[in-house]
């Protein structure tokens, strides 16, 4: 179990040169993009910027810090920063959180109230303000957590196969190629994936794709882009694709229920926020199966597919930690939501 997210990182007032409070910065970073905002304590949005991916697990610590530093500097626009909350994919262990905080500690914006944690906290608070709640993210990878009103948190290492994980676009893509390879060489059942997988990646054939990955001409992370293909082929009735979607639904439900059970919340009416690109794609089979399976083990749980970006939750968390009023928190999250809509 990792460190508990709470209001301990309250920003000090009056850090600006003229005695006025500085700005509050929130960052949400993942495997595909990073969002950053700067807010005042009354909920006024001063800046918003988007950059590339910033998961330290995927691109390394120094490149991740460079992305974050650039975005924070841009949104703060020279104003003093009273608090910075960084929620990143790949911050799964306490040592990873400490390492990230140490890596940015010399930045001017990180010298007051700095807090870093997994981006699941931002996702959770983008979807619900309930003190008892759970969240599952299924995007490039998969992760889950549950929180309880007394501050207890149940979370997972989320380090892939070595920590018992399967799921997300990466896992779907790897399995899609696995089944495609076996279909091509005669070890497996026929599947539309055999033709569709290399075509989707701009490669002539499955053997050529395998060779390109093996020799390093393609990086393995490109397989995560196959997730929409797997979902589509499942909708079209491909048996192998259907089996993969059903397996993913079982994993999402299993993680949600396990997190709830660890906190004794599996028999209570609590929201389970579902987010990440795969879960928010709108695929009916995946979502229906997930809801049904959660309901079997936690019948009072309320699965909710998130319709707000995690940066909205990150904004909420930094405002609450800084002592903003409920009205200011509401104004800030609404302003961030409007900025995201305007960007589309």
Short mmCIF file of C-alpha atoms in Angstrom, two decimals:
data_model
loop_
_atom_site.label_atom_id
_atom_site.label_comp_id
_atom_site.label_asym_id
_atom_site.label_seq_id
_atom_site.Cartn_x
_atom_site.Cartn_y
_atom_site.Cartn_z
CA UNK A 1 0.00 0.00 0.00
CA UNK A 2 1.40 3.36 -1.01
CA UNK A 3 1.26 6.72 0.73
CA UNK A 4 -2.19 8.12 1.44
CA UNK A 5 -3.25 11.13 -0.55
CA UNK A 6 -4.57 13.80 1.78
CA UNK A 7 -4.59 17.52 2.51
CA UNK A 8 -1.23 17.52 4.29
CA UNK A 9 0.44 19.42 1.45
CA UNK A 10 -1.35 22.70 2.09
CA UNK A 11 0.25 25.59 0.25
CA UNK A 12 1.66 28.51 2.26
CA UNK A 13 -0.04 31.85 1.68
CA UNK A 14 1.63 34.99 0.46
CA UNK A 15 4.60 33.61 -1.45
CA UNK A 16 4.51 36.27 -4.15
CA UNK A 17 6.87 39.24 -4.08
CA UNK A 18 3.99 41.61 -3.38
CA UNK A 19 2.59 39.50 -0.54
CA UNK A 20 -0.21 37.96 -2.58
CA UNK A 21 -0.64 34.19 -2.89
CA UNK A 22 0.96 32.51 -5.85
CA UNK A 23 -0.67 30.09 -8.24
CA UNK A 24 -1.60 26.46 -7.83
CA UNK A 25 -0.40 24.04 -10.49
CA UNK A 26 -1.87 20.63 -11.32
CA UNK A 27 -0.41 18.12 -13.77
CA UNK A 28 -1.87 14.89 -15.13
CA UNK A 29 0.54 12.83 -17.21
CA UNK A 30 0.22 9.45 -18.86
CA UNK A 31 1.37 7.21 -21.64
CA UNK A 32 0.12 9.42 -24.46
CA UNK A 33 -0.17 13.03 -23.25
CA UNK A 34 0.29 15.41 -20.33
CA UNK A 35 -2.04 18.21 -19.23
CA UNK A 36 -1.08 21.07 -16.92
CA UNK A 37 -3.08 23.96 -15.47
CA UNK A 38 -2.42 26.97 -13.25
CA UNK A 39 -5.19 28.22 -10.96
CA UNK A 40 -5.73 30.78 -8.25
CA UNK A 41 -7.32 29.84 -4.93
CA UNK A 42 -10.62 31.37 -6.02
CA UNK A 43 -10.79 28.92 -8.94
CA UNK A 44 -9.66 31.24 -11.72
CA UNK A 45 -7.87 29.39 -14.50
CA UNK A 46 -4.71 31.24 -15.47
CA UNK A 47 -3.14 28.80 -17.88
CA UNK A 48 -3.57 25.46 -19.59
CA UNK A 49 -1.11 23.53 -21.74
CA UNK A 50 -0.77 20.05 -23.21
CA UNK A 51 2.42 18.18 -24.00
CA UNK A 52 3.66 14.72 -24.84
CA UNK A 53 3.69 11.66 -22.62
CA UNK A 54 5.41 11.88 -19.25
CA UNK A 55 5.21 8.44 -17.67
CA UNK A 56 8.67 7.79 -16.18
CA UNK A 57 8.18 4.06 -16.72
CA UNK A 58 7.73 4.56 -20.45
CA UNK A 59 10.17 7.34 -21.34
CA UNK A 60 12.55 7.51 -18.39
CA UNK A 61 12.83 9.89 -15.46
CA UNK A 62 14.78 12.73 -17.09
CA UNK A 63 12.59 13.01 -20.20
CA UNK A 64 9.49 12.90 -17.99
CA UNK A 65 10.82 15.70 -15.80
CA UNK A 66 11.64 17.75 -18.89
CA UNK A 67 8.05 17.48 -20.16
CA UNK A 68 6.63 18.41 -16.76
CA UNK A 69 9.05 21.30 -16.21
CA UNK A 70 8.23 22.80 -19.60
CA UNK A 71 4.47 22.60 -19.06
CA UNK A 72 4.54 23.95 -15.51
CA UNK A 73 6.78 26.83 -16.56
CA UNK A 74 4.42 27.65 -19.42
CA UNK A 75 1.19 27.63 -17.42
CA UNK A 76 2.66 29.49 -14.44
CA UNK A 77 3.95 32.17 -16.83
CA UNK A 78 6.41 33.62 -14.33
CA UNK A 79 4.03 33.74 -11.36
CA UNK A 80 5.22 32.26 -8.07
CA UNK A 81 3.92 28.72 -7.51
CA UNK A 82 2.49 27.99 -4.07
CA UNK A 83 1.72 24.34 -4.72
CA UNK A 84 2.31 21.80 -7.47
CA UNK A 85 0.49 18.47 -7.63
CA UNK A 86 1.84 15.97 -10.13
CA UNK A 87 -0.25 12.89 -10.98
CA UNK A 88 1.61 10.59 -13.35
CA UNK A 89 1.17 7.17 -14.83
CA UNK A 90 4.02 4.96 -13.68
CA UNK A 91 4.28 6.30 -10.14
CA UNK A 92 3.23 2.99 -8.66
CA UNK A 93 5.71 2.45 -5.80
CA UNK A 94 6.66 4.79 -2.94
CA UNK A 95 10.26 4.81 -4.18
CA UNK A 96 9.10 5.98 -7.62
CA UNK A 97 7.12 8.82 -6.06
CA UNK A 98 10.10 9.90 -3.92
CA UNK A 99 12.45 9.71 -6.89
CA UNK A 100 10.21 11.94 -9.00
CA UNK A 101 9.82 14.47 -6.19
CA UNK A 102 13.59 14.55 -5.71
CA UNK A 103 14.16 14.95 -9.44
CA UNK A 104 12.06 18.12 -9.63
CA UNK A 105 12.98 19.52 -6.20
CA UNK A 106 15.42 22.08 -7.61
CA UNK A 107 12.85 23.62 -9.94
CA UNK A 108 11.61 27.02 -8.74
CA UNK A 109 7.99 25.86 -8.94
CA UNK A 110 8.69 22.85 -6.71
CA UNK A 111 10.21 24.64 -3.73
CA UNK A 112 7.02 25.24 -1.77
CA UNK A 113 4.31 22.56 -1.56
CA UNK A 114 5.05 19.65 -3.90
CA UNK A 115 3.02 16.47 -4.08
CA UNK A 116 3.34 13.60 -6.54
CA UNK A 117 1.33 10.41 -6.90
CA UNK A 118 -0.20 8.03 -9.38
CA UNK A 119 -2.58 9.49 -11.97
CA UNK A 120 -5.34 7.21 -10.68
CA UNK A 121 -6.00 9.72 -7.91
CA UNK A 122 -6.69 12.39 -10.53
CA UNK A 123 -8.93 10.01 -12.44
CA UNK A 124 -10.85 9.10 -9.29
CA UNK A 125 -11.50 12.70 -8.31
CA UNK A 126 -12.46 13.66 -11.83
CA UNK A 127 -15.25 11.13 -11.54
CA UNK A 128 -16.49 11.44 -7.96
CA UNK A 129 -16.11 13.40 -4.76
CA UNK A 130 -17.40 10.57 -2.58
CA UNK A 131 -15.07 9.73 0.33
CA UNK A 132 -15.57 5.98 -0.25
CA UNK A 133 -14.85 5.14 -3.87
CA UNK A 134 -12.81 3.09 -6.31
CA UNK A 135 -11.34 3.65 -9.76
CA UNK A 136 -9.95 1.53 -12.56
CA UNK A 137 -7.91 2.96 -15.41
CA UNK A 138 -7.58 0.96 -18.59
CA UNK A 139 -5.62 2.82 -21.19
CA UNK A 140 -2.15 1.81 -22.34
CA UNK A 141 -1.99 -0.30 -19.17
CA UNK A 142 -4.30 -1.13 -16.29
CA UNK A 143 -4.42 -0.11 -12.63
CA UNK A 144 -6.95 0.34 -9.85
CA UNK A 145 -7.37 1.72 -6.36
CA UNK A 146 -9.98 2.23 -3.67
CA UNK A 147 -10.13 4.94 -1.00
CA UNK A 148 -12.05 5.07 2.26
CA UNK A 149 -13.31 8.04 4.26
CA UNK A 150 -10.79 7.40 7.05
CA UNK A 151 -7.87 7.88 4.63
CA UNK A 152 -7.05 4.25 3.95
CA UNK A 153 -6.05 3.42 0.38
CA UNK A 154 -5.89 0.07 -1.41
CA UNK A 155 -3.70 0.08 -4.49
CA UNK A 156 -1.71 -2.26 -6.70
CA UNK A 157 1.93 -2.36 -7.79
CA UNK A 158 0.76 -2.30 -11.43
CA UNK A 159 4.14 -3.31 -12.82
CA UNK A 160 2.88 -5.68 -15.46
CA UNK A 161 3.20 -9.45 -15.51
CA UNK A 162 5.65 -9.53 -12.58
CA UNK A 163 2.97 -8.07 -10.30
CA UNK A 164 0.11 -10.17 -11.68
CA UNK A 165 -1.28 -7.61 -14.12
CA UNK A 166 -2.88 -8.08 -17.52
CA UNK A 167 -4.94 -5.52 -19.36
CA UNK A 168 -5.00 -2.25 -21.23
CA UNK A 169 -4.11 -1.48 -24.81
CA UNK A 170 -0.63 -2.90 -24.42
CA UNK A 171 -1.88 -6.31 -23.32
CA UNK A 172 -4.61 -6.38 -25.96
CA UNK A 173 -2.06 -5.55 -28.66
CA UNK A 174 0.46 -8.14 -27.51
CA UNK A 175 -2.19 -10.83 -27.41
CA UNK A 176 -3.57 -9.77 -30.79
CA UNK A 177 -0.14 -10.35 -32.33
CA UNK A 178 0.31 -13.61 -30.39
CA UNK A 179 -2.92 -15.04 -31.76
CA UNK A 180 -2.21 -13.65 -35.23
CA UNK A 181 1.21 -15.33 -35.28
CA UNK A 182 -0.24 -18.68 -34.26
CA UNK A 183 -3.00 -18.41 -36.82
CA UNK A 184 -0.46 -17.75 -39.57
CA UNK A 185 1.90 -20.60 -38.69
CA UNK A 186 -0.80 -23.19 -38.01
CA UNK A 187 -0.59 -23.43 -34.22
CA UNK A 188 -3.80 -21.54 -33.56
CA UNK A 189 -7.33 -20.97 -34.70
CA UNK A 190 -8.06 -18.80 -37.72
CA UNK A 191 -8.72 -15.17 -36.85
CA UNK A 192 -9.19 -11.91 -38.71
CA UNK A 193 -6.34 -10.57 -36.60
CA UNK A 194 -3.85 -12.39 -38.86
CA UNK A 195 -4.51 -9.95 -41.68
CA UNK A 196 -5.71 -6.94 -39.71
CA UNK A 197 -2.82 -6.63 -37.25
CA UNK A 198 0.03 -6.07 -39.74
CA UNK A 199 -2.22 -3.92 -41.93
CA UNK A 200 -3.05 -1.64 -38.98
CA UNK A 201 0.68 -1.10 -38.33
CA UNK A 202 1.59 -0.56 -41.98
CA UNK A 203 3.51 -3.81 -42.31
CA UNK A 204 3.14 -6.36 -45.09
CA UNK A 205 2.63 -9.49 -43.00
CA UNK A 206 2.72 -10.99 -39.53
CA UNK A 207 6.18 -12.56 -40.08
CA UNK A 208 7.50 -9.18 -41.21
CA UNK A 209 5.98 -7.50 -38.14
CA UNK A 210 7.58 -10.06 -35.84
CA UNK A 211 10.95 -9.49 -37.52
CA UNK A 212 10.64 -5.71 -37.31
CA UNK A 213 9.86 -5.89 -33.59
CA UNK A 214 12.64 -8.38 -32.90
CA UNK A 215 15.28 -6.34 -34.73
CA UNK A 216 14.16 -3.06 -33.19
CA UNK A 217 12.81 -1.44 -36.34
CA UNK A 218 9.52 -1.08 -34.47
CA UNK A 219 9.14 -0.51 -30.74
CA UNK A 220 6.86 -2.85 -28.84
CA UNK A 221 4.76 0.01 -27.47
CA UNK A 222 3.18 0.43 -30.94
CA UNK A 223 1.15 -2.71 -30.22
CA UNK A 224 -1.00 -0.70 -27.79
CA UNK A 225 -2.44 1.10 -30.80
CA UNK A 226 -4.13 -2.18 -31.80
CA UNK A 227 -6.70 -1.98 -28.98
CA UNK A 228 -9.42 -0.29 -31.11
CA UNK A 229 -8.86 -2.96 -33.76
CA UNK A 230 -9.43 -5.76 -31.24
CA UNK A 231 -12.61 -4.09 -30.00
CA UNK A 232 -13.90 -3.63 -33.55
CA UNK A 233 -13.21 -7.22 -34.58
CA UNK A 234 -14.96 -8.44 -31.45
CA UNK A 235 -18.03 -6.42 -32.41
CA UNK A 236 -17.84 -8.07 -35.83
CA UNK A 237 -17.86 -11.51 -34.22
CA UNK A 238 -14.26 -12.68 -34.45
CA UNK A 239 -14.00 -15.41 -31.79
CA UNK A 240 -10.43 -14.63 -30.76
CA UNK A 241 -11.12 -10.91 -30.44
CA UNK A 242 -14.27 -11.66 -28.44
CA UNK A 243 -12.25 -13.80 -26.04
CA UNK A 244 -9.77 -10.97 -25.52
CA UNK A 245 -12.46 -8.39 -24.80
CA UNK A 246 -14.15 -10.75 -22.35
CA UNK A 247 -10.84 -11.41 -20.63
CA UNK A 248 -10.26 -7.67 -20.29
CA UNK A 249 -13.70 -7.18 -18.75
CA UNK A 250 -12.88 -9.87 -16.18
CA UNK A 251 -9.61 -8.16 -15.30
CA UNK A 252 -11.20 -4.74 -14.86
CA UNK A 253 -13.92 -6.19 -12.64
CA UNK A 254 -11.45 -8.29 -10.66
CA UNK A 255 -9.23 -5.32 -9.87
CA UNK A 256 -12.17 -3.14 -8.85
CA UNK A 257 -13.69 -5.76 -6.59
CA UNK A 258 -10.35 -6.70 -5.04
CA UNK A 259 -9.63 -3.06 -4.15
CA UNK A 260 -13.10 -2.61 -2.66
CA UNK A 261 -12.82 -5.85 -0.70
CA UNK A 262 -9.47 -4.89 0.82
CA UNK A 263 -11.14 -1.85 2.39
CA UNK A 264 -14.35 -3.61 3.33
CA UNK A 265 -16.33 -1.61 0.78
CA UNK A 266 -17.57 -4.45 -1.42
CA UNK A 267 -20.94 -4.55 0.36
CA UNK A 268 -21.54 -0.79 0.23
CA UNK A 269 -23.00 1.59 -2.33
CA UNK A 270 -19.85 3.19 -3.65
CA UNK A 271 -18.93 4.61 -7.07
CA UNK A 272 -16.41 2.72 -9.19
CA UNK A 273 -14.96 5.20 -11.68
CA UNK A 274 -13.96 3.60 -15.00
CA UNK A 275 -11.52 5.58 -17.13
CA UNK A 276 -8.71 5.39 -19.62
CA UNK A 277 -8.93 5.27 -23.39
CA UNK A 278 -10.00 1.63 -23.70
CA UNK A 279 -12.82 1.85 -21.15
CA UNK A 280 -14.06 5.23 -22.39
CA UNK A 281 -14.10 4.09 -26.03
CA UNK A 282 -17.79 3.28 -25.62
CA UNK A 283 -17.48 -0.40 -26.50
CA UNK A 284 -20.76 -1.91 -25.33
CA UNK A 285 -19.58 -5.48 -24.88
CA UNK A 286 -16.61 -4.46 -22.73
CA UNK A 287 -18.64 -2.10 -20.56
CA UNK A 288 -21.66 -4.37 -20.20
CA UNK A 289 -19.49 -7.33 -19.24
CA UNK A 290 -17.51 -5.21 -16.78
CA UNK A 291 -20.61 -3.87 -15.06
CA UNK A 292 -22.16 -7.34 -14.86
CA UNK A 293 -19.05 -8.91 -13.36
CA UNK A 294 -18.59 -6.14 -10.78
CA UNK A 295 -22.24 -6.58 -9.83
CA UNK A 296 -21.77 -10.27 -9.11
CA UNK A 297 -19.15 -9.66 -6.40
CA UNK A 298 -20.07 -6.15 -5.28
CA UNK A 299 -23.79 -5.82 -6.04
CA UNK A 300 -24.18 -2.37 -4.48
CA UNK A 301 -21.22 -0.83 -6.30
CA UNK A 302 -22.07 1.76 -8.95
CA UNK A 303 -19.77 1.62 -12.00
CA UNK A 304 -19.46 5.06 -13.63
CA UNK A 305 -17.69 5.65 -16.93
CA UNK A 306 -15.88 8.93 -16.53
CA UNK A 307 -16.83 11.83 -18.78
CA UNK A 308 -14.24 14.26 -17.41
CA UNK A 309 -10.50 14.35 -18.07
CA UNK A 310 -8.19 13.40 -15.15
CA UNK A 311 -6.70 16.91 -15.15
CA UNK A 312 -10.07 18.05 -13.79
CA UNK A 313 -9.56 15.74 -10.81
CA UNK A 314 -5.97 16.91 -10.39
CA UNK A 315 -7.22 20.50 -10.31
CA UNK A 316 -9.77 19.60 -7.67
CA UNK A 317 -7.12 17.95 -5.50
CA UNK A 318 -4.66 20.84 -5.59
CA UNK A 319 -7.43 23.36 -4.84
CA UNK A 320 -8.76 21.33 -1.92
CA UNK A 321 -5.27 20.81 -0.51
CA UNK A 322 -4.70 24.58 -0.66
CA UNK A 323 -7.85 25.24 1.38
CA UNK A 324 -10.01 26.57 -1.43
CA UNK A 325 -13.71 26.92 -0.69
CA UNK A 326 -16.17 24.46 -2.25
CA UNK A 327 -17.36 27.28 -4.51
CA UNK A 328 -13.79 27.93 -5.67
CA UNK A 329 -13.20 24.23 -6.28
CA UNK A 330 -16.35 24.06 -8.36
CA UNK A 331 -15.38 27.18 -10.31
CA UNK A 332 -11.88 25.86 -10.95
CA UNK A 333 -12.95 22.45 -12.18
CA UNK A 334 -15.60 24.00 -14.40
CA UNK A 335 -13.02 26.38 -15.88
CA UNK A 336 -10.62 23.52 -16.60
CA UNK A 337 -13.42 21.52 -18.21
CA UNK A 338 -14.33 24.47 -20.41
CA UNK A 339 -10.69 24.87 -21.48
CA UNK A 340 -10.54 21.23 -22.50
CA UNK A 341 -13.76 21.53 -24.51
CA UNK A 342 -12.44 24.65 -26.25
CA UNK A 343 -9.27 22.79 -27.21
CA UNK A 344 -11.13 20.06 -29.11
#
